[in-house]
Coordinates of C-alpha atoms and ligand atoms in Angstrom, one line a residue:
X1 CA -23.5 7.5 23.1
X2 CA -21.9 8.5 19.8
X3 CA -23.6 6.6 17.0
X4 CA -20.6 4.8 14.9
X5 CA -21.4 2.6 11.7
X6 CA -20.5 -1.3 12.0
X7 CA -18.6 -2.0 8.8
X8 CA -19.4 -5.1 5.9
X9 CA -18.5 -7.9 7.4
X10 CA -17.7 -11.2 4.6
X11 CA -18.5 -15.1 5.3
X12 CA -16.4 -17.1 4.3
X13 CA -16.2 -17.2 0.6
X14 CA -16.8 -20.8 -0.2
X15 CA -19.4 -22.3 2.7
X16 CA -21.6 -18.8 2.1
X17 CA -22.5 -19.0 -2.2
X18 CA -25.2 -20.8 -2.4
X19 CA -25.0 -20.2 -6.9
X20 CA -21.8 -21.8 -6.9
X21 CA -22.5 -24.2 -4.6
X22 CA -25.4 -25.7 -6.2
X23 CA -24.0 -25.4 -9.8
X24 CA -21.3 -27.7 -9.2
X25 CA -24.1 -30.2 -7.2
X26 CA -25.3 -30.0 -11.0
X27 CA -22.8 -30.3 -13.0
X28 CA -19.9 -32.5 -11.2
X29 CA -22.7 -34.6 -8.8
X30 CA -21.5 -35.6 -5.2
X31 CA -18.6 -37.5 -6.1
X32 CA -16.6 -35.8 -7.5
X33 CA -17.6 -32.5 -6.1
X34 CA -16.6 -34.1 -2.2
X35 CA -12.8 -34.5 -4.1
X36 CA -12.8 -30.4 -4.8
X37 CA -14.6 -29.2 -1.5
X38 CA -11.9 -29.1 -0.2
X39 CA -9.4 -27.1 -2.5
X40 CA -12.7 -24.5 -2.7
X41 CA -13.1 -24.0 0.6
X42 CA -9.2 -23.3 2.1
X43 CA -9.5 -20.7 -1.4
X44 CA -13.2 -19.1 -0.5
X45 CA -11.5 -19.2 3.5
X46 CA -8.3 -17.0 1.7
X47 CA -10.1 -15.3 -0.2
X48 CA -12.7 -14.4 2.9
X49 CA -10.2 -14.3 5.5
X50 CA -6.3 -13.2 5.1
X51 CA -6.5 -11.7 1.3
X52 CA -9.7 -9.0 2.5
X53 CA -7.6 -7.7 5.1
X54 CA -4.4 -7.3 3.2
X55 CA -6.0 -6.2 0.6
X56 CA -7.7 -3.3 3.3
X57 CA -3.5 -3.0 4.5
X58 CA -2.8 -2.5 0.9
X59 CA -5.3 -0.4 0.0
X60 CA -2.4 3.0 -0.9
X61 CA -0.5 0.9 -2.4
X62 CA 0.9 0.7 -6.2
X63 CA 4.0 -0.7 -8.3
X64 CA 6.2 1.7 -8.9
X65 CA 9.0 1.8 -11.4
X66 CA 12.3 2.3 -11.3
X67 CA 14.3 3.1 -14.6
X68 CA 18.3 3.6 -13.1
X69 CA 20.5 2.1 -10.7
X70 CA 22.3 4.6 -8.4
X71 CA 24.8 4.4 -11.2
X72 CA 23.2 5.4 -13.6
X73 CA 22.1 1.5 -15.3
X74 CA 19.0 1.2 -16.7
X75 CA 17.3 -1.2 -14.8
X76 CA 13.4 -0.7 -15.1
X77 CA 12.4 -2.7 -12.3
X78 CA 9.2 -2.6 -11.1
X79 CA 8.2 -3.3 -7.2
X80 CA 5.0 -5.0 -6.6
X81 CA 2.8 -4.6 -3.7
X82 CA 2.5 -6.5 -0.6
X83 CA -1.0 -8.1 -1.9
X84 CA 0.3 -8.7 -5.4
X85 CA 2.8 -10.6 -4.2
X86 CA 0.8 -13.2 -1.9
X87 CA -1.7 -13.1 -4.1
X88 CA 1.0 -14.7 -6.7
X89 CA 2.4 -16.8 -4.5
X90 CA -1.4 -18.4 -3.4
X91 CA -2.4 -18.3 -7.9
X92 CA 0.4 -20.9 -7.5
X93 CA 0.1 -23.1 -4.6
X94 CA -3.9 -23.3 -5.1
X95 CA -2.9 -24.4 -9.3
X96 CA -5.3 -21.4 -10.7
X97 CA -3.9 -21.8 -14.0
X98 CA -2.2 -25.9 -13.8
X99 CA -5.7 -27.1 -12.5
X100 CA -6.7 -26.8 -15.7
X101 CA -3.9 -28.8 -17.4
X102 CA -3.4 -31.3 -14.5
X103 CA -7.6 -32.5 -16.0
X104 CA -7.8 -34.2 -13.2
X105 CA -11.1 -33.8 -13.4
X106 CA -11.5 -34.5 -17.6
X107 CA -13.3 -32.6 -18.7
X108 CA -15.1 -30.7 -15.6
X109 CA -11.5 -30.0 -15.1
X110 CA -11.9 -26.2 -16.1
X111 CA -15.3 -26.4 -14.3
X112 CA -12.6 -26.9 -10.6
X113 CA -10.3 -24.3 -12.0
X114 CA -12.5 -21.5 -12.7
X115 CA -14.6 -22.4 -9.8
X116 CA -11.4 -21.0 -7.7
X117 CA -10.2 -18.8 -10.0
X118 CA -14.1 -17.4 -9.4
X119 CA -13.8 -17.2 -5.4
X120 CA -10.4 -15.9 -6.1
X121 CA -10.6 -13.1 -7.4
X122 CA -12.7 -10.8 -5.3
X123 CA -9.3 -10.3 -2.8
X124 CA -7.0 -10.7 -5.7
X125 CA -6.9 -7.0 -7.2
X126 CA -7.1 -8.0 -10.4
X127 CA -3.8 -10.1 -10.2
X128 CA -6.0 -12.3 -12.2
X129 CA -5.1 -10.0 -15.4
X130 CA -1.8 -12.0 -15.5
X131 CA -3.1 -15.4 -14.9
X132 CA -5.4 -15.4 -17.2
X133 CA -2.3 -14.5 -19.8
X134 CA -0.4 -16.9 -18.3
X135 CA -3.0 -20.1 -18.6
X136 CA -3.8 -18.3 -22.8
X137 CA 0.1 -18.6 -23.3
X138 CA 0.2 -22.1 -22.2
X139 CA -2.6 -23.5 -24.1
X140 CA -1.9 -21.6 -27.3
X141 CA 1.3 -22.7 -26.9
X142 CA 0.2 -26.4 -26.8
X143 CA -2.3 -25.4 -29.5
X144 CA 0.0 -24.9 -32.0
X145 CA 2.5 -27.8 -31.1
X146 CA 5.4 -26.0 -30.5
X147 CA 7.2 -28.8 -29.2
X148 CA 11.0 -27.0 -28.3
X149 CA 8.3 -23.8 -26.6
X150 CA 5.8 -26.0 -24.9
X151 CA 8.5 -28.0 -23.3
X152 CA 10.3 -24.9 -22.0
X153 CA 7.4 -23.0 -20.7
X154 CA 4.6 -24.9 -20.8
X155 CA 6.0 -26.8 -17.1
X156 CA 6.8 -22.7 -15.6
X157 CA 3.3 -21.3 -16.6
X158 CA 1.4 -24.1 -15.1
X159 CA 4.0 -24.6 -12.0
X160 CA 2.9 -25.1 -8.6
X161 CA 5.9 -23.9 -7.2
X162 CA 6.2 -19.9 -7.0
X163 CA 9.4 -20.0 -7.3
X164 CA 10.1 -21.5 -10.5
X165 CA 6.1 -20.5 -12.2
X166 CA 6.5 -17.9 -14.6
X167 CA 3.5 -15.7 -15.5
X168 CA 3.3 -14.5 -19.6
X169 CA 2.1 -11.4 -20.9
X170 CA 0.1 -10.7 -24.2
X171 CA 2.2 -7.7 -26.1
X172 CA -0.8 -7.0 -29.2
X173 CA -1.6 -3.3 -28.8
X174 CA 0.5 -0.7 -30.0
X175 CA -0.2 3.1 -30.3
X176 CA -1.9 3.3 -33.9
X177 CA -4.0 -0.2 -33.1
X178 CA -5.9 -1.2 -29.9
X179 CA -8.8 -2.8 -31.6
X180 CA -7.7 -3.0 -35.3
X181 CA -4.2 -5.0 -34.0
X182 CA -3.4 -5.3 -37.5
X183 CA -2.1 -2.4 -37.4
X184 CA 0.6 -2.9 -35.2
X185 CA 4.0 -1.8 -37.0
X186 CA 6.5 -3.5 -34.8
X187 CA 9.0 -5.1 -37.3
X188 CA 10.7 -8.4 -36.8
X189 CA 13.8 -9.7 -39.2
X190 CA 16.2 -12.4 -39.1
X191 CA 19.0 -12.7 -37.0
X192 CA 22.3 -12.5 -39.2
X193 CA 24.6 -13.6 -36.0
X194 CA 22.3 -15.9 -33.7
X195 CA 22.1 -20.0 -34.2
X196 CA 19.4 -20.1 -31.4
X197 CA 17.1 -18.3 -29.3
X198 CA 15.3 -20.3 -26.3
X199 CA 16.1 -23.5 -27.5
X200 CA 14.9 -22.6 -31.3
X201 CA 16.4 -22.0 -34.4
X202 CA 16.2 -18.7 -36.9
X203 CA 15.8 -16.7 -34.0
X204 CA 14.4 -13.0 -35.2
X205 CA 14.9 -9.4 -33.0
X206 CA 12.1 -7.3 -32.4
X207 CA 12.3 -2.8 -32.8
X208 CA 8.9 -1.3 -32.2
X209 CA 6.6 0.1 -29.4
X210 CA 4.3 -1.8 -27.1
X211 CA 1.7 1.3 -26.2
X212 CA -0.4 -0.8 -23.4
X213 CA 0.8 -4.4 -21.8
X214 CA -0.4 -5.0 -19.0
X215 CA 1.2 -7.0 -16.0
X216 CA 4.7 -6.2 -17.1
X217 CA 7.0 -7.9 -14.6
X218 CA 6.1 -11.1 -17.0
X219 CA 9.1 -13.8 -17.3
X220 CA 7.8 -14.1 -21.3
X221 CA 5.6 -13.1 -23.8
X222 CA 3.5 -13.8 -26.8
X223 CA 3.8 -11.0 -29.6
X224 CA 3.5 -9.9 -32.8
X225 CA 5.3 -8.3 -35.5
X226 CA 5.7 -8.0 -38.7
X227 CA 8.1 -9.7 -41.2
X228 CA 9.8 -7.8 -44.3
X229 CA 7.7 -7.6 -47.0
X230 CA 4.5 -8.7 -44.8
X231 CA 1.4 -7.7 -45.9
X232 CA -0.8 -5.3 -44.2
X233 CA -3.1 -6.2 -41.5
X234 CA -3.6 -9.1 -39.2
X235 CA -2.8 -11.5 -42.5
X236 CA 0.7 -9.6 -42.4
X237 CA 1.8 -10.4 -38.8
X238 CA 3.5 -13.4 -36.8
X239 CA 2.7 -14.6 -33.9
X240 CA 6.3 -14.5 -31.4
X241 CA 7.4 -15.7 -28.3
X242 CA 9.7 -14.1 -26.4
X243 CA 11.3 -14.3 -22.9
X244 CA 11.8 -10.6 -20.9
X245 CA 15.3 -11.5 -20.0
X246 CA 18.2 -13.5 -20.8
X247 CA 19.7 -16.4 -19.0
X248 CA 22.4 -14.0 -17.3
X249 CA 18.9 -11.5 -15.9
X250 CA 19.7 -8.9 -18.4
X251 CA 17.1 -7.4 -20.7
X252 CA 16.1 -8.8 -23.7
X253 CA 16.4 -5.4 -25.6
X254 CA 12.9 -4.3 -23.6
X255 CA 12.2 -0.7 -22.4
X256 CA 9.5 0.6 -19.9
X257 CA 9.4 3.6 -20.5
X258 CA 6.4 4.1 -18.0
X259 CA 3.5 2.7 -16.2
X260 CA 0.3 3.8 -17.4
X261 CA -2.2 6.2 -14.4
X262 CA -5.1 4.8 -14.6
X263 CA -9.2 4.3 -13.8
X264 CA -9.0 1.0 -12.6
X265 CA -6.7 -1.5 -11.8
X266 CA -4.3 0.2 -10.1
X267 CA -2.3 -2.6 -8.4
X268 CA -1.6 -4.3 -11.5
X269 CA 1.1 -2.5 -13.8
X270 CA 0.4 -1.8 -17.4
X271 CA 3.4 -0.4 -19.0
X272 CA 4.5 1.2 -22.3
X273 CA 7.4 -0.7 -23.4
X274 CA 10.3 0.2 -26.4
X275 CA 11.3 -3.1 -28.2
X276 CA 15.2 -2.8 -28.6
X277 CA 16.7 -6.1 -31.1
X278 CA 14.5 -8.5 -28.8
X279 CA 15.0 -11.8 -29.7
X280 CA 12.4 -13.8 -30.4
X281 CA 11.2 -16.7 -31.9
X282 CA 8.3 -17.2 -34.2
X283 CA 5.3 -19.9 -32.7
X284 CA 3.8 -20.7 -35.7
X285 CA 5.3 -20.2 -39.0
X286 CA 5.4 -16.6 -40.9
X287 CA 2.0 -14.6 -41.0
X288 CA -1.7 -14.9 -39.8
X289 CA -0.9 -13.8 -36.3
X290 CA -4.1 -12.7 -35.1
X291 CA -5.5 -16.3 -36.0
X292 CA -2.9 -17.8 -34.5
X293 CA -3.2 -15.7 -31.4
X294 CA -6.7 -16.6 -31.0
X295 CA -6.8 -19.2 -28.7
X296 CA -5.4 -16.7 -25.9
X297 CA -7.7 -14.1 -26.3
X298 CA -10.2 -16.9 -26.1
X299 CA -9.0 -18.1 -23.2
X300 CA -8.6 -14.8 -21.3
X301 CA -12.0 -13.9 -22.3
X302 CA -13.3 -16.4 -21.2
X303 CA -10.9 -15.4 -17.4
X304 CA -13.0 -11.8 -18.4
X305 CA -16.6 -13.5 -17.9
X306 CA -15.6 -15.4 -14.5
X307 CA -13.9 -12.4 -13.1
X308 CA -17.3 -10.4 -13.5
X309 CA -19.1 -13.0 -12.3
X310 CA -16.4 -13.2 -9.0
X311 CA -16.5 -9.0 -8.9
X312 CA -20.4 -9.3 -8.7
X313 CA -20.9 -11.9 -6.3
X314 CA -17.9 -9.5 -4.1
X315 CA -20.0 -6.9 -4.3
X316 CA -23.7 -8.3 -3.8
X317 CA -21.4 -10.3 -0.3
X318 CA -20.6 -6.7 1.2
X319 CA -24.2 -5.6 0.1
X320 CA -26.8 -7.9 1.5
X321 CA -23.8 -7.8 4.9
X322 CA -24.1 -3.7 5.4
X323 CA -27.9 -4.4 4.9
X324 CA -28.7 -6.2 7.9
X325 CA -25.3 -4.0 9.8
X326 CA -27.5 -0.1 8.4
X327 CA -30.8 1.4 10.2
X328 CA -32.3 4.2 8.7
X329 CA -35.4 5.4 9.7
X330 CA -36.4 3.0 11.8
X331 CA -35.3 -0.2 10.4
X332 CA -32.8 -1.7 8.6
X333 CA -32.0 -1.6 4.8
X334 CA -33.0 -5.6 4.8
X335 CA -36.5 -5.0 6.7
X336 CA -36.9 -2.4 4.1
X337 CA -38.6 -3.6 0.4
X338 CA -37.5 -1.1 -1.5
X339 CA -33.7 -1.7 -0.6
X340 CA -34.3 -5.5 -0.7
X341 CA -35.4 -5.4 -3.7
X342 CA -33.0 -3.5 -5.0
X343 CA -31.0 -6.3 -4.4
X344 CA -33.0 -8.6 -5.2
X345 CA -32.8 -6.9 -9.3
X346 CA -28.7 -7.3 -9.0
X347 CA -29.2 -11.2 -7.1
X348 CA -30.8 -11.5 -10.2
X349 CA -28.3 -9.9 -13.2
X350 CA -25.5 -12.5 -11.5
X351 CA -27.1 -15.4 -11.0
X352 CA -27.6 -15.2 -14.6
X353 CA -24.3 -13.6 -15.8
X354 CA -22.4 -16.9 -13.9
X355 CA -24.4 -19.3 -15.5
X356 CA -23.1 -18.0 -19.0
X357 CA -19.9 -17.5 -17.6
X358 CA -20.0 -21.1 -16.5
X359 CA -21.8 -23.2 -19.2
X360 CA -18.7 -21.0 -21.1
X361 CA -16.2 -23.1 -19.4
X362 CA -17.9 -25.9 -19.2
X363 CA -17.2 -26.1 -23.6
X364 CA -14.1 -25.3 -22.9
X365 CA -13.7 -28.0 -20.9
X366 CA -14.9 -31.0 -23.2
X367 CA -13.1 -28.9 -25.9
X368 CA -9.8 -29.3 -24.4
X369 CA -10.1 -33.0 -23.4
X370 CA -11.7 -33.8 -26.3
X371 CA -15.4 -34.7 -25.7
X372 CA -16.5 -31.5 -27.6
X373 CA -18.8 -32.4 -30.7
X374 CA -19.6 -29.7 -33.2
X375 CA -22.5 -28.5 -32.1
X376 CA -20.1 -27.9 -28.7
X377 CA -17.2 -26.0 -30.6
X378 CA -19.9 -24.0 -32.7
X379 CA -21.3 -22.6 -29.1
X380 CA -18.2 -22.6 -28.0
X381 CA -17.0 -19.9 -30.3
X382 CA -20.5 -17.3 -30.3
X383 CA -20.3 -18.6 -26.2
X384 CA -17.1 -16.6 -25.8
X385 CA -17.7 -13.9 -27.2
X386 CA -21.1 -13.4 -25.6
X387 CA -19.9 -14.4 -22.0
X388 CA -17.6 -12.1 -22.2
X389 CA -19.8 -8.7 -23.5
X390 CA -23.2 -9.7 -22.0
X391 CA -21.1 -10.3 -18.1
X392 CA -19.2 -7.1 -18.2
X393 CA -21.6 -5.0 -19.1
X394 CA -23.5 -6.7 -16.5
X395 CA -21.1 -6.0 -13.5
X396 CA -20.0 -2.7 -14.2
X397 CA -23.6 -1.8 -14.2
X398 CA -23.9 -4.4 -10.4
X399 CA -21.5 -2.0 -9.7
X400 CA -22.3 1.2 -9.6
X401 CA -25.2 0.2 -7.8
X402 CA -23.2 -1.9 -4.8
X403 CA -21.8 1.2 -4.4
X404 CA -25.2 3.2 -4.0
X405 CA -26.5 0.3 -1.7
X406 CA -22.7 1.7 0.7
X407 CA -25.0 5.5 0.4
X408 CA -22.1 7.9 1.2
X409 CA -19.6 5.5 2.6
X410 CA -19.6 3.6 -0.9
X411 CA -18.5 6.6 -2.1
X412 CA -15.4 7.4 0.8
X413 CA -12.0 5.7 -1.0
X414 CA -11.1 4.0 3.1
X415 CA -14.3 1.6 3.0
X416 CA -12.3 0.4 -0.2
X417 CA -15.7 -0.3 -1.8
X418 CA -14.9 3.0 -4.9
X419 CA -13.1 0.4 -6.1
X420 CA -15.0 -2.6 -7.3
X421 CA -16.5 0.3 -9.5
X422 CA -13.0 1.1 -11.1
X423 CA -11.4 -2.2 -11.0
X424 CA -15.7 -3.1 -12.5
X425 CA -15.0 -0.6 -15.8
X426 CA -11.6 -2.7 -17.2
X427 CA -13.8 -5.5 -17.8
X428 CA -16.2 -3.8 -20.6
X429 CA -12.5 -2.6 -22.7
X430 CA -9.5 -4.6 -22.7
X431 CA -10.2 -8.5 -24.3
X432 CA -11.8 -6.3 -26.7
X433 CA -14.9 -3.7 -26.2
X434 CA -18.0 -4.7 -26.1
X435 CA -18.5 -3.7 -29.7
X436 CA -15.5 -4.6 -30.8
X437 CA -17.0 -8.2 -29.2
X438 CA -20.1 -7.8 -31.0
X439 CA -19.0 -7.8 -34.5
X440 CA -17.1 -11.1 -33.5
X441 CA -19.9 -12.0 -32.3
X442 CA -21.3 -11.2 -36.0
X443 CA -18.3 -13.4 -37.3
X444 CA -19.1 -16.4 -36.0
X445 CA -22.7 -16.3 -36.6
X446 CA -21.5 -15.4 -40.2
X447 CA -18.3 -17.4 -41.2
X448 CA -19.1 -21.3 -38.7
X449 CA -22.9 -21.3 -38.6
X450 CA -23.0 -20.9 -34.7
X451 CA -27.0 -19.5 -35.0
X452 CA -28.5 -22.9 -35.3
X453 CA -26.2 -25.0 -32.4
X454 CA -27.7 -21.9 -30.4
X455 CA -30.9 -22.0 -31.2
X456 CA -31.4 -26.2 -30.4
X457 CA -29.9 -25.1 -27.4
X458 CA -32.2 -23.1 -26.3
X459 CA -34.9 -25.5 -27.5
X460 CA -33.3 -28.3 -25.9
X461 CA -33.0 -26.0 -22.8
X462 CA -36.9 -25.3 -22.6
X463 CA -37.6 -29.1 -23.1
X464 CA -36.6 -29.8 -19.4
X465 CA -38.9 -27.4 -17.6
X466 CA -41.9 -28.6 -16.1
X467 CA -42.4 -25.4 -13.4
X468 CA -44.9 -22.9 -14.6
X469 CA -43.3 -19.5 -14.9
X470 CA -39.4 -21.2 -15.4
X471 CA -41.7 -22.5 -18.5
X472 CA -42.5 -18.8 -18.9
X473 CA -39.2 -17.9 -18.2
X474 CA -37.8 -19.9 -20.9
X475 CA -40.3 -19.6 -23.8
X476 CA -39.3 -15.5 -23.5
X477 CA -35.5 -16.4 -23.9
X478 CA -36.9 -18.4 -27.0
X479 CA -38.7 -15.7 -28.1
X480 CA -35.3 -12.6 -28.0
X481 CA -33.4 -15.6 -29.6
X482 CA -36.4 -16.1 -33.6
X483 CA -36.1 -12.0 -33.1
X484 CA -32.9 -12.3 -33.5
X485 CA -32.7 -14.5 -35.9
X486 CA -35.3 -12.4 -37.7
X487 CA -33.6 -9.8 -37.4
X488 CA -30.3 -11.0 -39.3
X489 CA -32.6 -12.7 -41.6
X490 CA -33.5 -9.0 -43.0
X491 CA -30.5 -8.0 -42.5
X492 CA -27.0 -7.7 -45.7
X493 CA -24.3 -9.7 -43.8
X494 CA -21.1 -7.2 -43.5
X495 CA -24.3 -4.1 -44.1
X496 CA -23.7 -1.0 -42.2
X497 CA -26.8 -1.8 -40.9
X498 CA -26.6 -4.8 -39.8
X499 CA -22.9 -3.3 -38.0
X500 CA -25.4 -0.7 -36.5
X501 CA -27.2 -3.4 -34.9
X502 CA -24.6 -5.4 -33.5
X503 CA -24.2 -5.0 -29.9
X504 CA -28.5 -5.2 -29.4
X505 CA -27.6 -8.4 -31.3
X506 CA -24.7 -9.7 -29.7
X507 CA -26.8 -8.1 -26.1
X508 CA -30.2 -10.0 -27.2
X509 CA -28.2 -13.1 -27.4
X510 CA -26.2 -13.1 -24.9
X511 CA -29.2 -12.2 -22.4
X512 CA -31.3 -15.1 -24.0
X513 CA -29.1 -18.5 -23.5
X514 CA -28.4 -16.7 -19.6
X515 CA -31.7 -17.5 -19.2
X516 CA -31.9 -20.2 -21.0
X517 CA -28.9 -21.5 -18.4
X518 CA -30.5 -20.2 -15.5
X519 CA -34.4 -21.4 -16.0
X520 CA -32.4 -25.6 -16.3
X521 CA -30.4 -24.3 -12.5
X522 CA -34.0 -23.4 -11.3
X523 CA -35.6 -26.1 -12.9
X524 CA -33.0 -28.2 -10.9
X525 CA -32.8 -26.5 -7.9
X526 CA -36.0 -27.0 -7.2
X527 CA -36.5 -31.1 -7.9
X528 CA -33.0 -31.6 -6.0
X529 CA -32.9 -29.3 -3.6
X530 CA -36.0 -27.9 -3.2
X531 CA -35.0 -24.6 -3.4
X532 CA -37.1 -22.2 -5.7
X533 CA -34.9 -18.6 -5.2
X534 CA -33.1 -19.8 -8.8
X535 CA -35.8 -19.8 -10.4
X536 CA -36.8 -16.0 -8.7
X537 CA -33.8 -15.3 -10.1
X538 CA -35.0 -16.5 -13.8
X539 CA -38.3 -14.9 -13.7
X540 CA -36.9 -11.8 -12.1
X541 CA -34.2 -11.7 -14.4
X542 CA -36.6 -11.8 -17.7
X543 CA -38.5 -9.4 -15.8
X544 CA -35.8 -6.6 -17.1
X545 CA -35.8 -7.7 -20.0
X546 CA -33.9 -9.9 -22.5
X547 CA -35.1 -8.3 -26.0
X548 CA -33.1 -5.4 -26.2
X549 CA -33.6 -4.9 -30.3
X550 CA -34.8 -1.7 -31.6
X551 CA -36.7 -1.8 -35.0
X552 CA -34.3 -2.0 -38.3
X553 CA -35.7 1.4 -39.5
X554 CA -35.5 3.5 -36.2
X555 CA -32.0 2.4 -35.8
X556 CA -31.2 4.4 -38.7
X557 CA -31.7 7.2 -36.6
X558 CA -28.5 6.8 -34.9
X559 CA -26.9 8.5 -37.7
X560 CA -28.1 12.3 -37.1
X561 CA -27.7 11.2 -33.2
X562 CA -24.3 9.8 -33.0
X563 CA -21.7 11.6 -34.6
X564 CA -23.1 14.3 -37.1
X565 CA -25.3 16.0 -34.7
X566 CA -23.4 19.4 -34.4
X567 CA -25.0 21.6 -31.6
Ligands
MFK601 C1 -9.4 -10.5 -16.0 C2 -9.5 -11.4 -16.8 C3 -8.5 -10.9 -18.0 C4 -7.8 -10.6 -18.6 C5 -6.0 -10.6 -18.9 C6 -6.4 -9.2 -19.7 C7 -4.7 -8.3 -20.4 C8 -5.1 -7.3 -20.9 C9 -4.6 -7.7 -22.2 C10 -5.1 -6.8 -23.1 O1 -6.3 -6.0 -23.6 S1 -4.2 -7.5 -25.1 C11 -5.0 -7.1 -26.3 C12 -6.3 -7.2 -26.3 N1 -7.0 -6.7 -27.3 C13 -8.0 -7.7 -28.3 O2 -8.8 -8.3 -27.8 C14 -8.3 -6.8 -29.8 C15 -9.3 -7.0 -30.1 N2 -9.9 -6.6 -31.5 C16 -10.4 -8.1 -31.8 O3 -10.2 -9.0 -31.5 C17 -10.7 -8.2 -32.9 O4 -11.9 -8.8 -33.4 C18 -9.2 -8.3 -34.3 C19 -8.2 -8.0 -33.8 C20 -9.5 -10.1 -33.6 C21 -9.8 -8.5 -35.9 O5 -8.9 -8.6 -36.3 P1 -8.3 -8.7 -38.1 O6 -7.2 -8.6 -38.0 O7 -9.4 -7.6 -38.7 O8 -8.4 -10.5 -37.9 P2 -9.3 -11.1 -39.2 O9 -9.4 -10.6 -40.1 O10 -11.4 -10.6 -38.6 O11 -9.5 -11.7 -38.2 C22 -8.4 -13.1 -38.6 C23 -8.9 -14.3 -38.1 O12 -8.7 -14.6 -36.6 C24 -9.6 -14.9 -38.9 O13 -10.0 -16.1 -39.4 P3 -9.0 -16.8 -41.0 O14 -7.8 -15.8 -41.4 O15 -8.9 -17.9 -40.8 O16 -9.9 -16.2 -41.8 C25 -11.0 -15.0 -37.9 O17 -11.6 -15.8 -38.4 C26 -10.0 -15.5 -37.0 N3 -10.1 -14.4 -35.0 C27 -10.4 -13.7 -35.2 N4 -11.2 -13.4 -33.8 C28 -11.4 -14.9 -33.4 C29 -10.7 -15.6 -34.4 N5 -10.5 -17.2 -34.3 C30 -11.0 -17.3 -33.8 N6 -12.0 -16.7 -32.1 C31 -11.7 -15.5 -32.1 N7 -11.9 -14.2 -30.9

């Protein structure tokens, strides 16, 4: 009889997730966890059942842009595919944004919300992108305490009713400014003719091009534009609120010139937009737009970190299942030491990434209910870029290996496996590339004295550890951290040398703190669940290397090996 390979099968998204379940047992405790377990189970079931099946069915479909109706009117209609339409309903009904604002579990409400997001991510084909921006917009409007706009938009952004819920865009990137947002050229002029817009006085009209705007089907957006006479750079930009359509359904002067043809995130309509006479209102006075939009950036960066670990979890679940179904050289892959060792390495990276992302989520949750100490706030400022940049890199590396775990099948589109790598590749790019976020880490260290808070935390994480191998990992984490501190002491703040080392500094900090967090969880699992697997993951993660610094002198060689090279 001819041989046919069985495809991988997904186990229940939540019930099979040892890492999430043990984490929630530790941080929430049995009582509160029991209150949300039903929701998590339902989301896990949707993700590994209905949505996973729909993802496969919908695989070849992509959003389409129709610019004109049959009679020549400009309509710019974007038709989403079936998966995204269903993902939108599920996201609203399961409160993927709302849960954070209901705050039913106080400081742990963000843990609650992001556990749902993490379970949803793998089957959403990046519907998490509009959700992240929606969450970011709600948080930004509330942070700036704009009564009219908050009252108007936040209930819609956080709605559980698909019929009335809104999503928001975050329109920042222009042709001149991708990372350097301060180069934005969109101009804002005060309206002479309109007394009000969106219930606010003194609206402006925007004129310009937004070059890379994800999820262009949003109902509103936060964006940046320059008013007359304002200084150059981010200081001269103003944060504006706009709605994409007028009350009568007509466009608010927004044209979708074309959709981007991207490497991945193919279900996500990313557009090039022209704004002409687009009504908008300032969210918080004029100027300092980059600073004012930072709450949004920090929320979407947290989503990025959680989605990185959600994606890693999905890739590993498929690869592990497949290893039990695929036999080569007379044995199942799951019985072959080298394959098992390869999966163990990926698992260790994922578990470390998980704790890094979710610790950031815990800090955010404490901050939002006013329970964060000064120490927590400093950590949050540093951890947000660290978690984003570290987990995104881990996700891409993991997905590349996951593809390889399937051999040739992983390289063939209709298995659905190649998408994992393509979609992962956006995670280190958007919301600030690894290098831009590494510079943000230096900014957070330099201006907000965040490093002492991290040092205290690493020492504290080490104190509670009694298991021998875990103590060694905690020591290694502290050693790597101390190395960063020593290196920073030798580098002049703002110097070319400091910049040259920024990525390695950030990654060493990210990996050290991830190791420290995994050590704490490993000890807890030994004590409470008699489970050694997180401790093994911690040892394995540490063995991959926490400290990626190179000596200052050697890094100088990057000049000759970098852009100066001519042959
Ligand atoms: C699955 C998850 C999906 C996620 C959704 C993705 C949707 C995709 C949508 C997008 O991709 S939108 C485009 C995203 N673009 C970026 O993230 C821009 C990346 N560039 C940066 O982050 C730069 O660091 C930055 C533009 C902020 C630098 O700009 P500037 O003009 O050089 O600003 P500067 O002077 O460094 O900072 C201005 C102020 O903002 C300073 O405060 P002060 O005015 O009080 O001195 C900074 O401290 C503050 N600031 C900057 N970044 C901050 C921040 N404050 C808090 N948190 C931050 N992260």
